Amino acid sequence: MKKLTSLFSLLLACTTLLAQKPILTFETDSHDFGDIQEKDGKVTYVFNYTNTGASPLVLSQVQASCGCTTPEWTRTPVRPNEKGNIKVTFDPTARPGKFSKTITIQSNAQQPVKTIRIMGNVLQRPRTVEDDYPVLMEGLRLENNHIAFTKLAPGEQKTSEVKIINTSDKELTPDFINVPQHIKVVCQPATLKPGEKGLIVATFDASKKQDWGFVSDYLYVIFDGKRQYKNRISLSASIEEDFSKLTEKELANAPVISFNEKVHNFGDIPQTKKVEYDFIVTNNGNEKLILRKIKASCGCTAVTPQKTILEKGESTNIHVAFDPHGKTGHQSKNITVISNDPKNTNVILKITSNILVPGADVVK
């Protein structure tokens, strides 16, 4: 009987405490904007609420589910029977189509977490010349200032293009300087009349580049012989061997690259101490292994292979030197090894370290 009485008393106390808490009551917990025009910009709706509880209500946090939605809210305590509001603003820029966004509210109310919602449908604004050709070079607009040739085999040529339009009130004759010897680039047509569209056509000749893996270059577009550094076009490609036509027998006899380890941690080192390490690479295949290219991700890391051609079963060292001068904290640098192993053409090696500030002791 005593236990029942105690349990009843506890329930009564909890009920009394709960009854004394504030209650967050909204006039509505959702709003549909319907169709809105992207060109008209931001839209706002105010959610009104009342504290229908018995003690002051405090909203501790109001957070939207998306950065395109911004809430503002009553930050002062709302007394019983008084009102507050949450103003929600939605930005439709570059967000065509239907949307549904939630706003999560945390408070000291009986229901500590509450969600409200806005929804609607964004009608896309008409596209402009600036939308389709966002890059401006003098009076010439380009759809972008980067030409990607993606993947090329050694010796392959590939052509890519960029759409352009003359938005000036005079004829334009674009020319190009700083063009790499493995790139050919022309403007079609050579001269564009006001309002005329055209193309910048570039051809990449991998046989002249004589490189491997990801490569990048840049050139400048000039008008009337005048150079503007902002009028720059970047170009990129990945030069890779094509192993797709190898037979099963050829694959079985192919070189196989392996390493003693792919990640080496130097541990704690001072800024003044250069560190070195040798990755050991072995050819576990039957054909000759050719190390096509070895490149570090940072100029502070030097990479030198002892040999670049390995017979079956042969090993060599890839010597890595890291200079921590001017660096602090955790450091991680990559070394890309490109070979003729058809199953592991690109292998990433990594060195890591923790650079101590001057005067700090090295942890042993």
mmCIF file of C-alpha atoms in Angstrom:
data_model
loop_
_atom_site.group_PDB
_atom_site.id
_atom_site.type_symbol
_atom_site.label_atom_id
_atom_site.label_comp_id
_atom_site.label_asym_id
_atom_site.label_seq_id
_atom_site.Cartn_x
_atom_site.Cartn_y
_atom_site.Cartn_z
ATOM 1 C CA MET A 1 0.000 0.000 0.000
ATOM 2 C CA LYS A 2 2.869 2.359 0.854
ATOM 3 C CA LYS A 3 4.467 1.649 -2.519
ATOM 4 C CA LEU A 4 1.222 2.500 -4.337
ATOM 5 C CA THR A 5 0.923 5.724 -2.361
ATOM 6 C CA SER A 6 4.513 6.687 -3.209
ATOM 7 C CA LEU A 7 3.964 5.936 -6.878
ATOM 8 C CA PHE A 8 0.781 7.988 -6.911
ATOM 9 C CA SER A 9 2.567 10.885 -5.210
ATOM 10 C CA LEU A 10 5.375 10.750 -7.796
ATOM 11 C CA LEU A 11 2.921 10.753 -10.690
ATOM 12 C CA LEU A 12 1.047 13.645 -9.136
ATOM 13 C CA ALA A 13 4.271 15.616 -8.717
ATOM 14 C CA CYS A 14 5.288 14.972 -12.332
ATOM 15 C CA THR A 15 1.849 15.983 -13.569
ATOM 16 C CA THR A 16 1.976 19.167 -11.502
ATOM 17 C CA LEU A 17 5.470 20.010 -12.785
ATOM 18 C CA LEU A 18 4.397 19.362 -16.375
ATOM 19 C CA ALA A 19 1.337 21.572 -15.950
ATOM 20 C CA GLN A 20 3.590 24.429 -14.883
ATOM 21 C CA LYS A 21 5.675 24.288 -18.073
ATOM 22 C CA PRO A 22 5.116 26.683 -21.016
ATOM 23 C CA ILE A 23 3.207 25.402 -24.062
ATOM 24 C CA LEU A 24 4.177 26.453 -27.601
ATOM 25 C CA THR A 25 0.967 26.791 -29.648
ATOM 26 C CA PHE A 26 1.146 27.886 -33.312
ATOM 27 C CA GLU A 27 -1.694 29.375 -35.308
ATOM 28 C CA THR A 28 -0.433 27.090 -38.100
ATOM 29 C CA ASP A 29 2.639 24.890 -38.316
ATOM 30 C CA SER A 30 2.994 24.936 -42.125
ATOM 31 C CA HIS A 31 2.728 27.416 -44.976
ATOM 32 C CA ASP A 32 2.441 26.821 -48.713
ATOM 33 C CA PHE A 33 3.748 29.715 -50.812
ATOM 34 C CA GLY A 34 2.265 28.133 -53.931
ATOM 35 C CA ASP A 35 3.910 29.237 -57.185
ATOM 36 C CA ILE A 36 6.597 31.879 -56.735
ATOM 37 C CA GLN A 37 8.781 33.549 -59.339
ATOM 38 C CA GLU A 38 12.528 33.034 -59.033
ATOM 39 C CA LYS A 39 13.074 36.483 -60.579
ATOM 40 C CA ASP A 40 11.110 38.148 -57.762
ATOM 41 C CA GLY A 41 13.635 37.073 -55.139
ATOM 42 C CA LYS A 42 13.135 36.108 -51.510
ATOM 43 C CA VAL A 43 9.752 35.345 -49.938
ATOM 44 C CA THR A 44 8.853 35.534 -46.243
ATOM 45 C CA TYR A 45 6.179 34.119 -43.979
ATOM 46 C CA VAL A 46 5.647 34.829 -40.270
ATOM 47 C CA PHE A 47 4.562 31.967 -38.017
ATOM 48 C CA ASN A 48 2.732 33.392 -34.982
ATOM 49 C CA TYR A 49 2.510 31.451 -31.756
ATOM 50 C CA THR A 50 1.102 31.845 -28.237
ATOM 51 C CA ASN A 51 2.433 30.615 -24.930
ATOM 52 C CA THR A 52 -0.632 28.768 -23.612
ATOM 53 C CA GLY A 53 1.260 27.381 -20.644
ATOM 54 C CA ALA A 54 1.785 28.600 -17.098
ATOM 55 C CA SER A 55 5.401 29.868 -17.181
ATOM 56 C CA PRO A 56 7.604 31.969 -19.541
ATOM 57 C CA LEU A 57 8.480 30.357 -22.882
ATOM 58 C CA VAL A 58 12.014 30.607 -24.271
ATOM 59 C CA LEU A 59 13.038 29.451 -27.761
ATOM 60 C CA SER A 60 16.660 28.368 -27.349
ATOM 61 C CA GLN A 61 17.336 27.434 -30.987
ATOM 62 C CA VAL A 62 15.556 27.697 -34.336
ATOM 63 C CA GLN A 63 17.325 25.949 -37.219
ATOM 64 C CA ALA A 64 16.338 25.510 -40.873
ATOM 65 C CA SER A 65 17.037 22.333 -42.839
ATOM 66 C CA CYS A 66 18.677 24.274 -45.689
ATOM 67 C CA GLY A 67 20.929 27.310 -46.064
ATOM 68 C CA CYS A 68 18.407 28.780 -48.493
ATOM 69 C CA THR A 69 15.979 29.209 -45.571
ATOM 70 C CA THR A 70 16.652 31.791 -42.855
ATOM 71 C CA PRO A 71 14.671 31.982 -39.599
ATOM 72 C CA GLU A 72 14.380 34.965 -37.240
ATOM 73 C CA TRP A 73 12.509 34.602 -33.967
ATOM 74 C CA THR A 74 11.420 36.229 -30.733
ATOM 75 C CA ARG A 75 14.415 35.803 -28.441
ATOM 76 C CA THR A 76 12.994 37.317 -25.267
ATOM 77 C CA PRO A 77 10.902 35.142 -22.906
ATOM 78 C CA VAL A 78 7.227 35.027 -23.880
ATOM 79 C CA ARG A 79 4.947 35.189 -20.820
ATOM 80 C CA PRO A 80 1.830 33.035 -20.465
ATOM 81 C CA ASN A 81 -0.926 34.050 -22.931
ATOM 82 C CA GLU A 82 1.438 36.362 -24.768
ATOM 83 C CA LYS A 83 2.528 35.985 -28.400
ATOM 84 C CA GLY A 84 5.783 35.586 -30.299
ATOM 85 C CA ASN A 85 6.709 34.825 -33.890
ATOM 86 C CA ILE A 86 9.191 33.104 -36.164
ATOM 87 C CA LYS A 87 9.851 34.868 -39.469
ATOM 88 C CA VAL A 88 11.026 32.451 -42.164
ATOM 89 C CA THR A 89 12.647 33.710 -45.384
ATOM 90 C CA PHE A 90 13.235 31.477 -48.405
ATOM 91 C CA ASP A 91 15.625 32.361 -51.251
ATOM 92 C CA PRO A 92 14.519 30.773 -54.569
ATOM 93 C CA THR A 93 17.634 31.795 -56.517
ATOM 94 C CA ALA A 94 18.800 28.893 -58.713
ATOM 95 C CA ARG A 95 16.284 26.540 -57.057
ATOM 96 C CA PRO A 96 13.590 25.878 -59.668
ATOM 97 C CA GLY A 97 10.847 23.355 -58.945
ATOM 98 C CA LYS A 98 9.011 22.211 -55.851
ATOM 99 C CA PHE A 99 10.530 22.691 -52.408
ATOM 100 C CA SER A 100 9.730 21.663 -48.848
ATOM 101 C CA LYS A 101 11.856 22.971 -45.977
ATOM 102 C CA THR A 102 11.587 22.275 -42.262
ATOM 103 C CA ILE A 103 12.451 24.554 -39.354
ATOM 104 C CA THR A 104 13.239 22.799 -36.072
ATOM 105 C CA ILE A 105 12.515 24.659 -32.829
ATOM 106 C CA GLN A 106 14.049 23.817 -29.457
ATOM 107 C CA SER A 107 12.523 25.395 -26.360
ATOM 108 C CA ASN A 108 11.655 24.883 -22.703
ATOM 109 C CA ALA A 109 8.052 23.985 -23.596
ATOM 110 C CA GLN A 110 6.241 20.783 -22.636
ATOM 111 C CA GLN A 111 7.139 19.581 -26.158
ATOM 112 C CA PRO A 112 10.825 20.614 -26.246
ATOM 113 C CA VAL A 113 11.295 19.999 -29.972
ATOM 114 C CA LYS A 114 8.786 21.221 -32.544
ATOM 115 C CA THR A 115 8.945 21.316 -36.357
ATOM 116 C CA ILE A 116 7.251 23.737 -38.729
ATOM 117 C CA ARG A 117 7.396 23.654 -42.518
ATOM 118 C CA ILE A 118 7.317 25.862 -45.604
ATOM 119 C CA MET A 119 6.685 24.616 -49.138
ATOM 120 C CA GLY A 120 5.985 25.855 -52.628
ATOM 121 C CA ASN A 121 7.027 25.740 -56.273
ATOM 122 C CA VAL A 122 9.696 27.999 -57.797
ATOM 123 C CA LEU A 123 9.021 29.096 -61.365
ATOM 124 C CA GLN A 124 12.371 29.459 -63.098
ATOM 125 C CA ARG A 125 13.199 32.869 -64.477
ATOM 126 C CA PRO A 126 13.978 33.155 -68.201
ATOM 127 C CA ARG A 127 17.623 32.439 -68.917
ATOM 128 C CA THR A 128 19.796 35.360 -69.980
ATOM 129 C CA VAL A 129 22.959 35.634 -72.035
ATOM 130 C CA GLU A 130 24.831 36.057 -68.756
ATOM 131 C CA ASP A 131 23.410 32.726 -67.526
ATOM 132 C CA ASP A 132 24.510 30.805 -70.613
ATOM 133 C CA TYR A 133 27.809 32.671 -71.056
ATOM 134 C CA PRO A 134 28.887 33.675 -67.523
ATOM 135 C CA VAL A 135 32.581 34.367 -68.282
ATOM 136 C CA LEU A 136 33.263 37.858 -69.650
ATOM 137 C CA MET A 137 36.450 38.693 -71.564
ATOM 138 C CA GLU A 138 36.215 42.221 -72.928
ATOM 139 C CA GLY A 139 33.011 42.069 -75.019
ATOM 140 C CA LEU A 140 33.298 38.313 -75.537
ATOM 141 C CA ARG A 141 31.326 35.987 -73.290
ATOM 142 C CA LEU A 142 32.234 32.297 -72.795
ATOM 143 C CA GLU A 143 30.185 29.433 -71.402
ATOM 144 C CA ASN A 144 33.214 28.650 -69.199
ATOM 145 C CA ASN A 145 36.960 29.311 -69.022
ATOM 146 C CA HIS A 146 38.069 25.708 -68.693
ATOM 147 C CA ILE A 147 38.511 23.157 -71.470
ATOM 148 C CA ALA A 148 38.590 19.549 -70.275
ATOM 149 C CA PHE A 149 39.846 16.871 -72.656
ATOM 150 C CA THR A 150 39.213 14.144 -70.026
ATOM 151 C CA LYS A 151 41.059 10.899 -70.807
ATOM 152 C CA LEU A 152 43.552 10.455 -73.658
ATOM 153 C CA ALA A 153 45.792 7.561 -74.620
ATOM 154 C CA PRO A 154 49.473 8.291 -75.330
ATOM 155 C CA GLY A 155 49.738 9.588 -78.891
ATOM 156 C CA GLU A 156 46.004 10.340 -79.107
ATOM 157 C CA GLN A 157 44.560 13.641 -80.260
ATOM 158 C CA LYS A 158 41.311 14.979 -78.859
ATOM 159 C CA THR A 159 39.311 18.112 -79.650
ATOM 160 C CA SER A 160 37.083 20.045 -77.280
ATOM 161 C CA GLU A 161 35.300 23.363 -77.578
ATOM 162 C CA VAL A 162 33.795 26.272 -75.661
ATOM 163 C CA LYS A 163 30.749 28.203 -76.855
ATOM 164 C CA ILE A 164 31.169 31.980 -77.145
ATOM 165 C CA ILE A 165 29.131 35.053 -78.101
ATOM 166 C CA ASN A 166 30.059 38.623 -78.976
ATOM 167 C CA THR A 167 28.001 40.864 -76.675
ATOM 168 C CA SER A 168 29.792 44.077 -77.670
ATOM 169 C CA ASP A 169 28.672 46.606 -80.282
ATOM 170 C CA LYS A 170 31.711 46.021 -82.513
ATOM 171 C CA GLU A 171 33.397 43.163 -84.330
ATOM 172 C CA LEU A 172 35.791 41.060 -82.249
ATOM 173 C CA THR A 173 38.747 39.027 -83.488
ATOM 174 C CA PRO A 174 40.051 36.949 -80.565
ATOM 175 C CA ASP A 175 43.616 35.685 -80.684
ATOM 176 C CA PHE A 176 45.593 33.425 -78.350
ATOM 177 C CA ILE A 177 49.006 33.597 -76.692
ATOM 178 C CA ASN A 178 50.967 31.370 -74.309
ATOM 179 C CA VAL A 179 49.595 28.379 -76.209
ATOM 180 C CA PRO A 180 51.483 25.146 -75.298
ATOM 181 C CA GLN A 181 53.153 23.335 -78.179
ATOM 182 C CA HIS A 182 50.847 20.317 -77.763
ATOM 183 C CA ILE A 183 47.710 22.491 -78.085
ATOM 184 C CA LYS A 184 46.167 23.985 -81.198
ATOM 185 C CA VAL A 185 43.415 26.549 -80.677
ATOM 186 C CA VAL A 186 41.286 28.574 -83.085
ATOM 187 C CA CYS A 187 38.211 30.754 -82.966
ATOM 188 C CA GLN A 188 35.348 29.844 -85.303
ATOM 189 C CA PRO A 189 34.540 32.154 -86.958
ATOM 190 C CA ALA A 190 37.788 34.087 -86.675
ATOM 191 C CA THR A 191 35.866 37.381 -86.406
ATOM 192 C CA LEU A 192 32.506 37.643 -84.662
ATOM 193 C CA LYS A 193 30.003 40.341 -85.481
ATOM 194 C CA PRO A 194 27.997 41.971 -82.655
ATOM 195 C CA GLY A 195 25.580 39.385 -81.266
ATOM 196 C CA GLU A 196 27.173 36.524 -83.228
ATOM 197 C CA LYS A 197 27.834 33.158 -81.591
ATOM 198 C CA GLY A 198 30.883 31.007 -82.202
ATOM 199 C CA LEU A 199 33.303 28.477 -80.754
ATOM 200 C CA ILE A 200 36.792 28.331 -79.323
ATOM 201 C CA VAL A 201 38.070 24.983 -80.578
ATOM 202 C CA ALA A 202 41.133 23.394 -78.984
ATOM 203 C CA THR A 203 42.965 20.192 -79.941
ATOM 204 C CA PHE A 204 45.236 18.337 -77.511
ATOM 205 C CA ASP A 205 48.035 16.179 -78.974
ATOM 206 C CA ALA A 206 49.198 13.751 -76.296
ATOM 207 C CA SER A 207 52.157 12.612 -78.405
ATOM 208 C CA LYS A 208 53.641 16.103 -78.113
ATOM 209 C CA LYS A 209 52.928 16.458 -74.409
ATOM 210 C CA GLN A 210 54.931 13.328 -73.510
ATOM 211 C CA ASP A 211 53.549 13.148 -69.999
ATOM 212 C CA TRP A 212 51.391 10.862 -67.894
ATOM 213 C CA GLY A 213 48.428 11.216 -65.567
ATOM 214 C CA PHE A 214 46.600 14.465 -64.897
ATOM 215 C CA VAL A 215 48.137 17.443 -66.682
ATOM 216 C CA SER A 216 47.047 21.059 -66.869
ATOM 217 C CA ASP A 217 47.969 24.120 -68.930
ATOM 218 C CA TYR A 218 46.606 27.582 -69.624
ATOM 219 C CA LEU A 219 46.521 30.168 -72.384
ATOM 220 C CA TYR A 220 45.377 33.773 -72.775
ATOM 221 C CA VAL A 221 42.723 35.284 -75.033
ATOM 222 C CA ILE A 222 43.795 38.670 -76.419
ATOM 223 C CA PHE A 223 42.068 41.393 -78.414
ATOM 224 C CA ASP A 224 43.878 43.917 -80.608
ATOM 225 C CA GLY A 225 47.194 42.516 -79.402
ATOM 226 C CA LYS A 226 46.530 43.584 -75.797
ATOM 227 C CA ARG A 227 47.114 41.044 -73.041
ATOM 228 C CA GLN A 228 44.791 40.918 -70.032
ATOM 229 C CA TYR A 229 45.776 38.433 -67.335
ATOM 230 C CA LYS A 230 42.129 37.889 -66.370
ATOM 231 C CA ASN A 231 41.373 36.588 -69.884
ATOM 232 C CA ARG A 232 42.773 33.150 -69.141
ATOM 233 C CA ILE A 233 41.548 29.724 -70.222
ATOM 234 C CA SER A 234 42.751 26.629 -68.375
ATOM 235 C CA LEU A 235 43.063 23.233 -70.054
ATOM 236 C CA SER A 236 43.288 19.793 -68.495
ATOM 237 C CA ALA A 237 43.600 16.163 -69.537
ATOM 238 C CA SER A 238 44.453 12.770 -68.115
ATOM 239 C CA ILE A 239 46.925 10.802 -70.221
ATOM 240 C CA GLU A 240 46.473 7.093 -69.546
ATOM 241 C CA GLU A 241 47.312 3.879 -71.311
ATOM 242 C CA ASP A 242 44.359 1.920 -72.707
ATOM 243 C CA PHE A 243 44.489 -1.648 -71.367
ATOM 244 C CA SER A 244 40.928 -2.518 -72.333
ATOM 245 C CA LYS A 245 41.999 -4.587 -75.366
ATOM 246 C CA LEU A 246 44.445 -6.858 -73.523
ATOM 247 C CA THR A 247 43.638 -10.568 -73.669
ATOM 248 C CA GLU A 248 43.383 -12.733 -70.549
ATOM 249 C CA LYS A 249 46.810 -14.172 -71.351
ATOM 250 C CA GLU A 250 48.322 -10.694 -71.709
ATOM 251 C CA LEU A 251 46.780 -9.630 -68.403
ATOM 252 C CA ALA A 252 48.138 -12.739 -66.693
ATOM 253 C CA ASN A 253 51.644 -11.913 -67.944
ATOM 254 C CA ALA A 254 51.401 -8.196 -67.226
ATOM 255 C CA PRO A 255 53.597 -6.424 -64.670
ATOM 256 C CA VAL A 256 52.238 -6.207 -61.122
ATOM 257 C CA ILE A 257 53.320 -3.330 -58.909
ATOM 258 C CA SER A 258 53.537 -3.737 -55.129
ATOM 259 C CA PHE A 259 54.945 -1.703 -52.231
ATOM 260 C CA ASN A 260 56.336 -2.477 -48.810
ATOM 261 C CA GLU A 261 53.773 0.056 -47.513
ATOM 262 C CA LYS A 262 51.614 2.790 -48.991
ATOM 263 C CA VAL A 263 51.462 5.077 -45.940
ATOM 264 C CA HIS A 264 54.449 6.148 -43.870
ATOM 265 C CA ASN A 265 54.128 8.238 -40.711
ATOM 266 C CA PHE A 266 57.187 10.270 -39.674
ATOM 267 C CA GLY A 267 55.528 11.022 -36.340
ATOM 268 C CA ASP A 268 56.399 14.230 -34.466
ATOM 269 C CA ILE A 269 59.148 16.277 -36.099
ATOM 270 C CA PRO A 270 60.395 19.852 -35.586
ATOM 271 C CA GLN A 271 60.082 22.445 -38.331
ATOM 272 C CA THR A 272 63.862 22.506 -38.788
ATOM 273 C CA LYS A 273 64.278 18.783 -39.429
ATOM 274 C CA LYS A 274 64.071 17.422 -42.967
ATOM 275 C CA VAL A 275 63.021 13.792 -43.011
ATOM 276 C CA GLU A 276 63.554 11.058 -45.593
ATOM 277 C CA TYR A 277 62.104 7.644 -46.347
ATOM 278 C CA ASP A 278 62.402 4.945 -49.016
ATOM 279 C CA PHE A 279 59.284 3.237 -50.324
ATOM 280 C CA ILE A 280 60.232 -0.138 -51.787
ATOM 281 C CA VAL A 281 58.493 -1.017 -55.046
ATOM 282 C CA THR A 282 58.588 -4.541 -56.490
ATOM 283 C CA ASN A 283 57.500 -6.066 -59.790
ATOM 284 C CA ASN A 284 55.538 -9.216 -58.937
ATOM 285 C CA GLY A 285 54.432 -9.746 -62.540
ATOM 286 C CA ASN A 286 56.020 -11.372 -65.556
ATOM 287 C CA GLU A 287 56.586 -8.468 -67.946
ATOM 288 C CA LYS A 288 58.794 -5.443 -67.308
ATOM 289 C CA LEU A 289 57.343 -2.891 -64.899
ATOM 290 C CA ILE A 290 57.828 0.683 -66.119
ATOM 291 C CA LEU A 291 57.455 3.549 -63.645
ATOM 292 C CA ARG A 292 56.009 6.130 -66.028
ATOM 293 C CA LYS A 293 55.785 9.062 -63.635
ATOM 294 C CA ILE A 294 56.241 9.804 -59.942
ATOM 295 C CA LYS A 295 54.910 13.107 -58.694
ATOM 296 C CA ALA A 296 54.480 14.658 -55.241
ATOM 297 C CA SER A 297 51.453 16.773 -54.350
ATOM 298 C CA CYS A 298 53.595 19.465 -52.723
ATOM 299 C CA GLY A 299 56.808 21.240 -53.665
ATOM 300 C CA CYS A 300 58.058 20.547 -50.140
ATOM 301 C CA THR A 301 58.247 16.846 -51.016
ATOM 302 C CA ALA A 302 60.993 15.599 -53.341
ATOM 303 C CA VAL A 303 60.710 12.185 -54.991
ATOM 304 C CA THR A 304 63.540 10.292 -56.693
ATOM 305 C CA PRO A 305 63.289 6.703 -58.001
ATOM 306 C CA GLN A 306 66.488 4.663 -58.174
ATOM 307 C CA LYS A 307 65.265 2.847 -61.287
ATOM 308 C CA THR A 308 62.274 3.257 -63.586
ATOM 309 C CA ILE A 309 62.283 -0.176 -65.294
ATOM 310 C CA LEU A 310 62.032 -3.351 -63.199
ATOM 311 C CA GLU A 311 62.357 -6.916 -64.436
ATOM 312 C CA LYS A 312 60.270 -9.741 -62.965
ATOM 313 C CA GLY A 313 60.904 -10.007 -59.213
ATOM 314 C CA GLU A 314 63.118 -6.914 -59.155
ATOM 315 C CA SER A 315 62.751 -4.123 -56.589
ATOM 316 C CA THR A 316 63.870 -0.530 -56.288
ATOM 317 C CA ASN A 317 63.520 2.389 -53.907
ATOM 318 C CA ILE A 318 61.420 5.511 -54.307
ATOM 319 C CA HIS A 319 63.268 7.999 -52.143
ATOM 320 C CA VAL A 320 61.067 10.641 -50.512
ATOM 321 C CA ALA A 321 62.369 13.756 -48.730
ATOM 322 C CA PHE A 322 60.014 16.078 -46.839
ATOM 323 C CA ASP A 323 60.901 19.624 -45.732
ATOM 324 C CA PRO A 324 58.603 20.815 -42.891
ATOM 325 C CA HIS A 325 59.955 24.380 -42.865
ATOM 326 C CA GLY A 326 57.126 26.900 -42.348
ATOM 327 C CA LYS A 327 54.525 24.234 -41.595
ATOM 328 C CA THR A 328 52.760 23.332 -38.351
ATOM 329 C CA GLY A 329 50.401 20.644 -37.112
ATOM 330 C CA HIS A 330 49.295 17.536 -38.936
ATOM 331 C CA GLN A 331 50.601 17.223 -42.491
ATOM 332 C CA SER A 332 49.678 14.690 -45.147
ATOM 333 C CA LYS A 333 51.288 14.612 -48.608
ATOM 334 C CA ASN A 334 50.598 12.318 -51.537
ATOM 335 C CA ILE A 335 52.974 10.763 -54.048
ATOM 336 C CA THR A 336 51.357 9.510 -57.253
ATOM 337 C CA VAL A 337 53.043 6.580 -58.961
ATOM 338 C CA ILE A 338 51.963 5.903 -62.563
ATOM 339 C CA SER A 339 53.084 2.624 -64.124
ATOM 340 C CA ASN A 340 52.223 0.135 -66.854
ATOM 341 C CA ASP A 341 50.502 -2.238 -64.408
ATOM 342 C CA PRO A 342 47.084 -2.497 -66.112
ATOM 343 C CA LYS A 343 45.256 -3.136 -62.825
ATOM 344 C CA ASN A 344 47.043 -0.456 -60.786
ATOM 345 C CA THR A 345 47.976 2.273 -63.236
ATOM 346 C CA ASN A 346 47.779 4.991 -60.569
ATOM 347 C CA VAL A 347 48.895 4.259 -57.016
ATOM 348 C CA ILE A 348 48.807 6.882 -54.258
ATOM 349 C CA LEU A 349 51.508 6.736 -51.598
ATOM 350 C CA LYS A 350 51.181 8.936 -48.549
ATOM 351 C CA ILE A 351 53.508 10.425 -45.965
ATOM 352 C CA THR A 352 52.146 11.938 -42.765
ATOM 353 C CA SER A 353 53.686 13.838 -39.866
ATOM 354 C CA ASN A 354 52.973 16.194 -37.012
ATOM 355 C CA ILE A 355 55.064 19.356 -37.232
ATOM 356 C CA LEU A 356 55.979 20.783 -33.849
ATOM 357 C CA VAL A 357 56.263 24.531 -33.332
ATOM 358 C CA PRO A 358 59.763 25.871 -32.578
ATOM 359 C CA GLY A 359 60.822 25.093 -29.030
ATOM 360 C CA ALA A 360 58.533 22.083 -28.629
ATOM 361 C CA ASP A 361 60.033 18.754 -27.638
ATOM 362 C CA VAL A 362 59.820 15.805 -30.005
ATOM 363 C CA VAL A 363 57.711 13.042 -28.525
ATOM 364 C CA LYS A 364 59.731 9.848 -28.565
#
